[in-house]
mmCIF file of C-alpha atoms in Angstrom:
data_model
loop_
_atom_site.group_PDB
_atom_site.id
_atom_site.type_symbol
_atom_site.label_atom_id
_atom_site.label_comp_id
_atom_site.label_asym_id
_atom_site.label_seq_id
_atom_site.Cartn_x
_atom_site.Cartn_y
_atom_site.Cartn_z
ATOM 1 C CA MET A 41 -186.695 -45.127 7.792
ATOM 2 C CA PHE A 42 -185.763 -44.145 11.355
ATOM 3 C CA ALA A 43 -186.106 -47.742 12.558
ATOM 4 C CA PHE A 44 -183.963 -48.996 9.670
ATOM 5 C CA LEU A 45 -181.202 -46.500 10.453
ATOM 6 C CA LEU A 46 -181.412 -47.423 14.126
ATOM 7 C CA VAL A 47 -180.854 -51.101 13.284
ATOM 8 C CA ILE A 48 -177.879 -50.210 11.074
ATOM 9 C CA HIS A 49 -176.502 -48.094 13.933
ATOM 10 C CA ALA A 50 -176.799 -51.036 16.350
ATOM 11 C CA ILE A 51 -175.000 -53.327 13.883
ATOM 12 C CA ILE A 52 -172.190 -50.792 13.490
ATOM 13 C CA ALA A 53 -171.884 -50.498 17.284
ATOM 14 C CA ALA A 54 -171.699 -54.276 17.754
ATOM 15 C CA THR A 55 -169.108 -54.603 14.987
ATOM 16 C CA LEU A 56 -167.065 -51.767 16.480
ATOM 17 C CA VAL A 57 -167.030 -53.464 19.884
ATOM 18 C CA THR A 58 -165.966 -56.747 18.270
ATOM 19 C CA VAL A 59 -163.129 -55.136 16.300
ATOM 20 C CA ILE A 60 -161.876 -53.280 19.372
ATOM 21 C CA LEU A 61 -161.900 -56.437 21.484
ATOM 22 C CA MET A 62 -159.955 -58.348 18.828
ATOM 23 C CA GLN A 63 -157.012 -55.976 19.112
ATOM 24 C CA ARG A 64 -154.155 -56.542 21.511
ATOM 25 C CA SER A 65 -153.682 -53.973 24.204
ATOM 26 C CA GLU A 66 -150.134 -53.258 23.028
ATOM 27 C CA GLY A 67 -151.397 -52.360 19.583
ATOM 28 C CA GLY A 68 -150.205 -55.570 18.012
ATOM 29 C CA GLY A 69 -153.541 -56.533 16.481
ATOM 30 C CA LEU A 70 -154.442 -60.223 16.496
ATOM 31 C CA GLY A 71 -150.861 -61.340 16.917
ATOM 32 C CA MET A 72 -151.327 -64.322 14.623
ATOM 33 C CA GLY A 73 -148.406 -65.875 12.896
ATOM 34 C CA GLY A 74 -148.125 -66.409 9.194
ATOM 35 C CA SER A 75 -146.212 -64.952 6.319
ATOM 36 C CA PRO A 76 -144.128 -61.886 7.082
ATOM 37 C CA SER A 77 -146.224 -59.793 4.719
ATOM 38 C CA GLY A 78 -149.890 -59.876 3.950
ATOM 39 C CA LEU A 79 -153.182 -59.321 5.671
ATOM 40 C CA MET A 80 -152.980 -61.943 8.399
ATOM 41 C CA SER A 81 -149.468 -61.236 9.604
ATOM 42 C CA ALA A 82 -149.118 -59.448 12.943
ATOM 43 C CA ARG A 83 -148.476 -56.131 11.254
ATOM 44 C CA GLY A 84 -151.104 -56.668 8.548
ATOM 45 C CA ALA A 85 -153.775 -57.621 11.070
ATOM 46 C CA ALA A 86 -152.948 -54.617 13.223
ATOM 47 C CA ASP A 87 -153.167 -52.297 10.233
ATOM 48 C CA PHE A 88 -156.459 -53.831 9.136
ATOM 49 C CA LEU A 89 -157.989 -53.691 12.618
ATOM 50 C CA SER A 90 -156.791 -50.122 13.150
ATOM 51 C CA ARG A 91 -158.296 -49.013 9.860
ATOM 52 C CA ALA A 92 -161.506 -50.931 10.526
ATOM 53 C CA THR A 93 -161.755 -49.305 13.962
ATOM 54 C CA ALA A 94 -161.302 -45.837 12.473
ATOM 55 C CA VAL A 95 -163.891 -46.439 9.744
ATOM 56 C CA LEU A 96 -166.433 -47.965 12.130
ATOM 57 C CA ALA A 97 -165.910 -45.210 14.723
ATOM 58 C CA THR A 98 -166.464 -42.546 12.050
ATOM 59 C CA ALA A 99 -169.604 -44.333 10.838
ATOM 60 C CA PHE A 100 -170.866 -44.667 14.426
ATOM 61 C CA VAL A 101 -170.452 -40.960 15.156
ATOM 62 C CA GLY A 102 -171.983 -40.023 11.796
ATOM 63 C CA PHE A 103 -175.008 -42.240 12.346
ATOM 64 C CA SER A 104 -175.387 -40.873 15.885
ATOM 65 C CA ILE A 105 -175.554 -37.312 14.564
ATOM 66 C CA LEU A 106 -177.912 -38.313 11.746
ATOM 67 C CA LEU A 107 -180.272 -40.129 14.123
ATOM 68 C CA ALA A 108 -180.261 -37.180 16.522
ATOM 69 C CA VAL A 109 -181.196 -34.787 13.708
ATOM 70 C CA LEU A 110 -183.920 -37.104 12.445
ATOM 71 C CA ALA A 111 -185.345 -37.564 15.943
ATOM 72 C CA ALA A 112 -185.418 -33.802 16.523
ATOM 73 C CA THR A 113 -187.166 -33.043 13.238
ATOM 74 C CA ARG A 114 -189.762 -35.813 13.233
ATOM 75 C CA GLY A 115 -193.167 -34.020 13.348
ATOM 76 C CA ALA A 116 -194.265 -35.510 16.657
ATOM 77 C CA PRO A 117 -195.938 -33.138 19.092
ATOM 78 C CA ALA A 118 -193.726 -31.910 21.876
ATOM 79 C CA ILE A 119 -196.138 -32.745 24.702
ATOM 80 C CA ASP A 120 -198.593 -35.627 24.856
ATOM 81 C CA THR A 121 -201.875 -34.153 26.041
ATOM 82 C CA SER A 122 -203.957 -37.302 25.705
ATOM 83 C CA LEU A 123 -204.291 -37.718 29.490
ATOM 84 C CA ALA A 124 -204.655 -34.054 30.393
ATOM 85 C CA ARG A 125 -207.822 -33.095 32.254
ATOM 86 C CA THR A 126 -209.675 -29.920 31.593
ATOM 87 C CA PRO A 127 -211.760 -28.196 34.266
ATOM 88 C CA ALA A 128 -214.940 -28.781 32.226
ATOM 89 C CA THR A 129 -214.539 -32.561 32.371
ATOM 90 C CA GLN A 130 -213.891 -32.754 36.098
ATOM 91 C CA ALA A 131 -216.768 -33.649 38.348
ATOM 92 C CA PRO A 132 -218.021 -30.735 40.440
ATOM 93 C CA ILE A 133 -217.203 -30.915 44.133
ATOM 94 C CA THR A 134 -220.302 -30.786 46.306
ATOM 95 C CA GLN A 135 -220.387 -30.428 50.038
ATOM 96 C CA SER A 136 -222.520 -32.918 51.816
ATOM 97 C CA ALA A 137 -224.005 -32.689 55.277
ATOM 98 C CA PRO A 138 -221.890 -34.249 58.010
ATOM 99 C CA ALA A 139 -222.820 -37.767 58.995
ATOM 100 C CA PRO A 140 -224.877 -38.039 62.168
ATOM 101 C CA VAL A 141 -222.843 -38.801 65.274
ATOM 102 C CA PRO A 142 -223.890 -42.009 67.029
ATOM 103 C CA THR A 143 -225.100 -41.510 70.583
ATOM 104 C CA GLY A 144 -222.598 -42.201 73.317
ATOM 105 C CA ALA A 145 -219.561 -41.499 71.098
ATOM 106 C CA ALA A 146 -217.523 -38.319 71.045
ATOM 107 C CA PRO A 147 -218.062 -36.250 67.912
ATOM 108 C CA ALA A 148 -215.158 -36.513 65.465
ATOM 109 C CA GLN A 149 -213.604 -33.349 64.132
ATOM 110 C CA GLN A 150 -213.913 -32.825 60.418
ATOM 111 C CA ALA A 151 -211.313 -31.082 58.307
ATOM 112 C CA PRO A 152 -212.464 -27.730 56.934
ATOM 113 C CA ALA A 153 -213.634 -27.913 53.323
ATOM 114 C CA ASP A 154 -211.651 -24.876 52.195
ATOM 115 C CA ASN A 155 -208.177 -26.102 53.257
ATOM 116 C CA SER A 156 -207.844 -23.237 55.749
ATOM 117 C CA ALA A 157 -205.980 -25.567 58.100
ATOM 118 C CA VAL A 158 -203.063 -25.792 55.653
ATOM 119 C CA PRO A 159 -200.634 -22.910 56.383
ATOM 120 C CA LEU A 160 -199.612 -22.362 52.745
ATOM 121 C CA ALA A 161 -203.179 -22.362 51.437
ATOM 122 C CA ARG A 162 -203.986 -18.974 53.012
#
């Protein structure tokens, strides 16, 4: 049902954008000629587009609130723990003996195993 309402919301948004773009910036609507009275006169088109804009804007805000409530009350868990590691599943850290130093080369310094060289680790 959520996906259906989301599609309806997208259709309302696209229709609202279309109706807004059809209006003249001076508020004259489509500005088409025709009979002095009726739907497709300049005044009739402006009234129709203004009313359509108001109805679509109200529907858009209503659907936005409805979708927000539905998304907040869906029964999905708050945190996905499928990739969380537990200490029991981690491999134990073992210290191995240092590798033998080849003859003729200077011995390399190894980092301490307990992170004592890091100032904040103390």
